Coordinates of C-alpha atoms and ligand atoms in Angstrom, one line a residue:
M833 CA 19.2 12.6 -2.3
R834 CA 17.3 15.7 -3.6
P835 CA 13.0 15.7 -2.5
A836 CA 11.4 17.8 -5.2
R837 CA 7.6 18.3 -6.6
R838 CA 6.9 17.2 -10.2
P839 CA 4.9 15.2 -12.9
V840 CA 6.7 11.5 -13.1
P841 CA 5.0 9.1 -15.5
D842 CA 4.2 5.5 -14.7
A843 CA 7.0 3.8 -16.5
E844 CA 9.7 5.7 -14.8
T845 CA 7.5 6.3 -11.7
Q846 CA 8.1 1.9 -11.8
R847 CA 12.0 1.8 -12.4
A848 CA 12.8 4.5 -9.7
N849 CA 10.5 2.3 -7.2
R850 CA 11.9 -1.0 -8.2
R851 CA 15.4 0.4 -7.3
D852 CA 14.4 2.0 -4.2
W853 CA 12.3 -0.7 -2.8
D854 CA 15.0 -3.3 -3.5
A855 CA 17.7 -1.1 -2.2
Y856 CA 16.0 -0.9 0.6
A857 CA 14.4 -3.8 1.8
D858 CA 16.3 -5.6 3.5
E859 CA 16.2 -2.3 6.1
Y860 CA 12.6 -2.0 5.9
Q861 CA 12.3 -5.9 6.9
A862 CA 14.8 -5.3 9.9
T863 CA 13.1 -2.2 11.3
H864 CA 9.4 -3.3 10.8
G865 CA 9.3 -6.7 10.3
A866 CA 8.5 -7.7 13.9
F867 CA 5.7 -4.5 14.2
L868 CA 4.4 -6.3 10.7
G869 CA 4.7 -9.9 12.0
D870 CA 5.6 -12.6 10.0
V871 CA 2.5 -14.3 9.5
G872 CA 0.7 -10.9 10.8
F873 CA -1.7 -9.0 8.8
V874 CA -1.4 -5.2 9.9
W875 CA -3.3 -2.4 7.8
C876 CA -0.9 0.7 8.8
P877 CA 1.1 2.4 11.2
E878 CA -1.9 2.8 13.9
G879 CA -1.7 -0.8 14.1
V880 CA -5.5 -1.9 12.4
Q881 CA -5.2 -6.1 12.7
E882 CA -7.3 -7.5 9.7
A883 CA -8.2 -9.9 12.8
D884 CA -10.1 -7.4 14.2
A885 CA -11.1 -5.0 11.3
R886 CA -12.6 -7.7 9.3
V887 CA -12.3 -5.3 5.9
L888 CA -12.3 -8.4 3.8
G889 CA -14.7 -10.3 5.2
D890 CA -14.0 -14.0 5.7
V891 CA -11.6 -15.3 3.4
A892 CA -11.9 -19.3 3.7
G893 CA -11.8 -20.6 0.7
R894 CA -11.5 -17.7 -1.3
R895 CA -9.0 -16.6 -4.3
V896 CA -7.2 -13.6 -2.9
L897 CA -4.4 -11.7 -4.5
E898 CA -2.0 -9.5 -2.5
V899 CA -1.3 -6.5 -4.8
G900 CA 2.3 -4.6 -3.5
C901 CA 2.5 -7.4 -1.1
G902 CA 5.7 -7.1 0.0
A903 CA 7.4 -10.2 2.2
G904 CA 3.7 -11.1 2.1
Q905 CA 3.2 -11.1 6.1
C906 CA -0.5 -10.7 5.4
A907 CA -0.7 -13.1 2.8
R908 CA 0.6 -15.5 4.9
W909 CA -1.6 -14.5 7.9
L910 CA -4.7 -14.9 5.3
T911 CA -3.2 -18.3 4.5
T912 CA -3.3 -19.4 8.3
Q913 CA -7.2 -18.2 7.8
G914 CA -8.1 -20.7 5.0
A915 CA -8.1 -18.1 2.1
R916 CA -5.5 -19.2 -1.2
A917 CA -3.8 -16.1 -1.1
V918 CA -0.5 -15.3 -3.8
G919 CA 1.4 -12.4 -3.6
L920 CA 2.6 -10.0 -6.1
D921 CA 5.4 -6.8 -5.9
L922 CA 8.1 -4.9 -8.0
S923 CA 10.6 -5.5 -6.0
V924 CA 12.5 -8.8 -6.4
R925 CA 14.4 -8.1 -2.7
Q926 CA 11.1 -7.8 -0.8
L927 CA 9.7 -11.1 -2.7
Q928 CA 13.3 -12.8 -1.8
H929 CA 11.9 -11.5 2.3
S930 CA 9.2 -13.4 1.5
R931 CA 10.3 -16.5 0.2
R932 CA 12.9 -16.5 3.3
I933 CA 9.8 -15.7 5.7
D934 CA 8.2 -18.9 4.2
E935 CA 10.7 -21.6 4.9
E936 CA 11.4 -19.8 8.5
T937 CA 7.6 -20.3 9.5
R938 CA 6.7 -23.0 7.2
V939 CA 3.7 -20.9 5.7
G940 CA 3.9 -20.7 2.0
V941 CA 2.9 -17.8 -0.4
P942 CA 3.0 -18.4 -4.1
V943 CA 4.5 -14.7 -5.1
V944 CA 5.3 -12.7 -8.5
A945 CA 7.0 -10.1 -9.7
G946 CA 5.5 -7.0 -11.5
T947 CA 3.6 -3.8 -11.1
A948 CA -0.2 -3.2 -10.0
T949 CA -0.9 -1.1 -13.7
A950 CA -0.7 -5.1 -15.4
L951 CA -1.4 -7.9 -13.7
P952 CA -0.3 -11.1 -14.8
F953 CA -3.5 -13.1 -13.8
D954 CA -6.7 -13.8 -16.3
D955 CA -9.7 -11.7 -15.8
D956 CA -12.3 -13.6 -13.3
T957 CA -9.5 -15.2 -11.3
F958 CA -9.6 -13.7 -7.5
D959 CA -12.9 -13.2 -5.1
V960 CA -10.0 -10.7 -3.2
V961 CA -7.4 -8.1 -4.2
F962 CA -6.3 -6.1 -1.5
S963 CA -3.3 -3.8 -0.7
A964 CA -1.7 -3.0 2.3
F965 CA -0.1 0.6 1.7
G966 CA 1.4 -1.9 -1.5
A967 CA 1.0 -0.4 -4.6
L968 CA -1.7 2.1 -5.2
Q969 CA -0.1 5.4 -3.9
F970 CA 3.3 4.5 -5.9
V971 CA 1.8 3.8 -9.4
A972 CA 1.6 7.1 -11.4
D973 CA -1.3 5.5 -13.4
A974 CA -3.8 5.1 -10.4
R975 CA -7.0 4.7 -12.9
R976 CA -4.9 1.2 -14.5
A977 CA -4.4 -0.1 -11.2
V978 CA -8.0 0.2 -10.3
A979 CA -8.8 -1.2 -13.8
E980 CA -6.5 -4.0 -13.4
A981 CA -8.4 -5.4 -9.9
A982 CA -12.0 -4.5 -11.4
R983 CA -10.4 -7.1 -14.8
V984 CA -9.2 -9.9 -12.5
L985 CA -11.7 -10.1 -10.0
V986 CA -15.0 -11.6 -10.3
P987 CA -18.0 -10.2 -10.9
G988 CA -19.1 -9.7 -6.7
G989 CA -15.5 -9.2 -5.8
R990 CA -13.9 -7.0 -2.7
F991 CA -11.2 -4.7 -3.3
A992 CA -9.6 -3.7 0.0
F993 CA -6.7 -1.2 0.1
S994 CA -5.3 1.2 2.3
V995 CA -2.5 4.5 2.0
T996 CA -1.5 7.8 3.2
H997 CA -4.3 9.5 4.3
P998 CA -4.3 12.1 1.9
L999 CA -5.1 15.3 4.4
R1000 CA -1.5 14.2 4.9
W1001 CA -0.1 15.6 2.1
T1002 CA -0.7 19.2 3.1
M1003 CA 1.9 18.7 5.4
P1004 CA 5.5 17.9 5.8
D1005 CA 6.3 14.2 6.9
D1006 CA 7.4 14.8 10.1
P1007 CA 5.7 13.2 13.0
T1008 CA 6.2 16.2 15.5
S1009 CA 4.9 19.1 16.4
A1010 CA 6.8 21.1 13.9
G1011 CA 5.2 18.8 11.2
L1012 CA 1.8 20.5 12.6
V1013 CA 2.2 22.9 9.3
V1014 CA 0.2 22.9 6.2
T1015 CA 2.6 24.0 3.1
G1016 CA 0.5 22.7 0.4
A1017 CA -3.2 22.4 -1.1
Y1018 CA -5.1 19.2 -0.7
W1019 CA -6.0 19.5 -4.5
D1020 CA -2.2 19.3 -5.4
R1021 CA -1.9 16.1 -7.0
T1022 CA 2.0 17.1 -7.9
P1023 CA 3.3 13.7 -7.0
Y1024 CA 6.7 14.0 -4.5
V1025 CA 9.7 12.7 -5.9
E1026 CA 13.7 12.2 -4.9
E1027 CA 16.1 13.1 -7.2
D1028 CA 20.0 12.2 -7.5
E1029 CA 22.2 14.7 -8.1
A1030 CA 21.7 14.1 -12.1
G1031 CA 18.0 14.9 -11.8
R1032 CA 17.0 11.3 -12.1
V1033 CA 14.3 10.0 -10.1
T1034 CA 15.0 7.5 -7.5
Y1035 CA 11.4 7.6 -5.9
A1036 CA 8.2 8.7 -6.6
E1037 CA 5.2 8.9 -4.9
H1038 CA 1.7 9.7 -6.2
H1039 CA -1.4 11.6 -4.1
R1040 CA -4.9 11.3 -4.6
T1041 CA -7.9 13.2 -3.1
L1042 CA -10.7 11.1 -1.0
G1043 CA -12.4 12.3 -3.9
D1044 CA -10.2 11.2 -7.0
W1045 CA -10.5 7.5 -4.9
V1046 CA -14.6 7.6 -4.7
A1047 CA -14.4 8.5 -8.5
L1048 CA -12.2 6.2 -9.3
L1049 CA -14.0 3.1 -7.8
A1050 CA -17.0 4.0 -9.1
G1051 CA -16.0 4.2 -12.7
H1052 CA -14.6 1.2 -12.6
G1053 CA -17.9 -0.6 -11.2
F1054 CA -17.0 -0.7 -7.7
R1055 CA -19.6 -0.1 -4.7
I1056 CA -17.6 1.5 -1.9
T1057 CA -18.5 -0.3 1.3
R1058 CA -16.1 1.3 4.0
L1059 CA -13.7 4.1 4.2
E1060 CA -11.8 3.6 7.4
E1061 CA -10.4 6.8 9.2
P1062 CA -8.1 4.7 12.2
E1063 CA -7.8 6.8 15.4
W1064 CA -4.6 6.3 16.6
P1065 CA -4.5 4.1 19.9
S1066 CA -3.6 5.2 23.4
G1067 CA -0.8 4.0 24.4
H1068 CA 0.9 3.4 20.9
D1069 CA 3.8 5.1 20.7
R1070 CA 5.4 3.9 17.9
V1071 CA 6.9 6.1 15.2
W1072 CA 6.6 5.4 10.8
G1073 CA 7.9 7.9 9.1
G1074 CA 5.3 10.8 9.5
W1075 CA 3.4 8.7 11.6
G1076 CA 3.7 8.9 15.4
P1077 CA 1.1 9.9 18.6
E1078 CA 1.6 13.8 18.3
R1079 CA -0.1 13.9 14.9
G1080 CA -2.1 10.3 15.6
A1081 CA -3.8 12.2 18.7
L1082 CA -5.3 15.1 16.1
F1083 CA -6.1 14.0 12.3
P1084 CA -6.1 10.5 10.4
G1085 CA -3.1 9.6 9.1
T1086 CA -4.6 6.2 6.8
A1087 CA -7.5 5.7 5.0
I1088 CA -8.7 2.2 4.5
L1089 CA -11.0 1.8 1.4
A1090 CA -13.3 -1.8 0.7
A1091 CA -15.8 -1.9 -2.6
T1092 CA -17.4 -4.9 -3.7
L1093 CA -17.5 -5.0 -7.7
D1094 CA -21.0 -5.3 -8.9
Ligands
SAM412 C1 5.1 -0.1 2.6 S1 5.4 -1.6 1.6 C2 3.6 -2.6 2.0 C3 4.3 -3.5 2.1 C4 3.4 -4.7 2.8 N1 1.9 -4.7 3.3 C5 3.7 -3.9 4.4 O1 3.2 -3.6 5.4 O2 5.3 -4.2 4.6 C6 5.1 -1.2 -0.7 C7 5.0 -1.8 -1.2 O3 4.5 -1.9 -2.4 C8 5.6 -2.6 -3.6 N2 5.3 -1.4 -4.8 C9 5.6 -0.6 -5.3 N3 5.2 0.4 -6.2 C10 4.7 -1.3 -6.9 C11 3.8 -1.3 -8.1 N4 3.4 -1.0 -9.1 N5 3.2 -3.0 -8.3 C12 3.3 -3.6 -7.3 N6 4.1 -3.3 -6.0 C13 4.4 -2.2 -5.9 C14 7.1 -1.8 -2.6 O4 8.0 -3.0 -4.4 C15 7.3 -2.8 -1.2 O5 6.9 -3.8 -1.4

């Protein structure tokens, strides 16, 4: 695996990330499943729980779509809160974990394989669309993903998502003090990719600034209602990739945006 920064189109991003998440899903669930909770809604490595943050508001009776649902933990928790929740994910292996947890917990979440950039739902199907570190930073065509969320939401519907805080893109993916160095420009949107020996992309992440997200949401008829930049909780010592207490004490690792479709 060779890390690099270079443009990569949406179809290639999807192909690479589907294979990567299929291959990584077992390890991902083994490593992070307990922290996420089989029936739990955690927005980010800082451990922000929807039960406390209430970014989605009251979901009882609401039709909810989780985009990039992984093993469906968030959608499953919302189901226990009375929502009619559905999950969508690019990785079939992640969805197989969702099915496994459905059976273990006896809380079932209907799921479908697909991409955030082509949602397989009719217009005006959902009251809420959300993504907890799901698809938004894994798609090349964020404009399409936001347009799709707007299309499947009813007027007045809510869209919310968490992503890596854009500031983190300026630094190496290293949670220790050695990673506290700015190595790239905040405004450099060149995607992060991993390549195999033949130069084929095996994984891709796409960076947008906070201003990009504001423009994308406003440009699709959304009114932004919240921007959360969670502080690292004292006593929380769990390291997850580039997230950990050392950097967490200094600046945010996550941005959570919420918006209403006018
Ligand atoms: C970090 S996980 C987050 C899932 C869940 N919220 C969790 O915390 O485990 C990211 C998920 O996004 C999915 N994903 C990546 N690209 C996607 C796309 N274009 N459309 C839908 N899901 C995608 C991955 O397969 C993966 O399951």
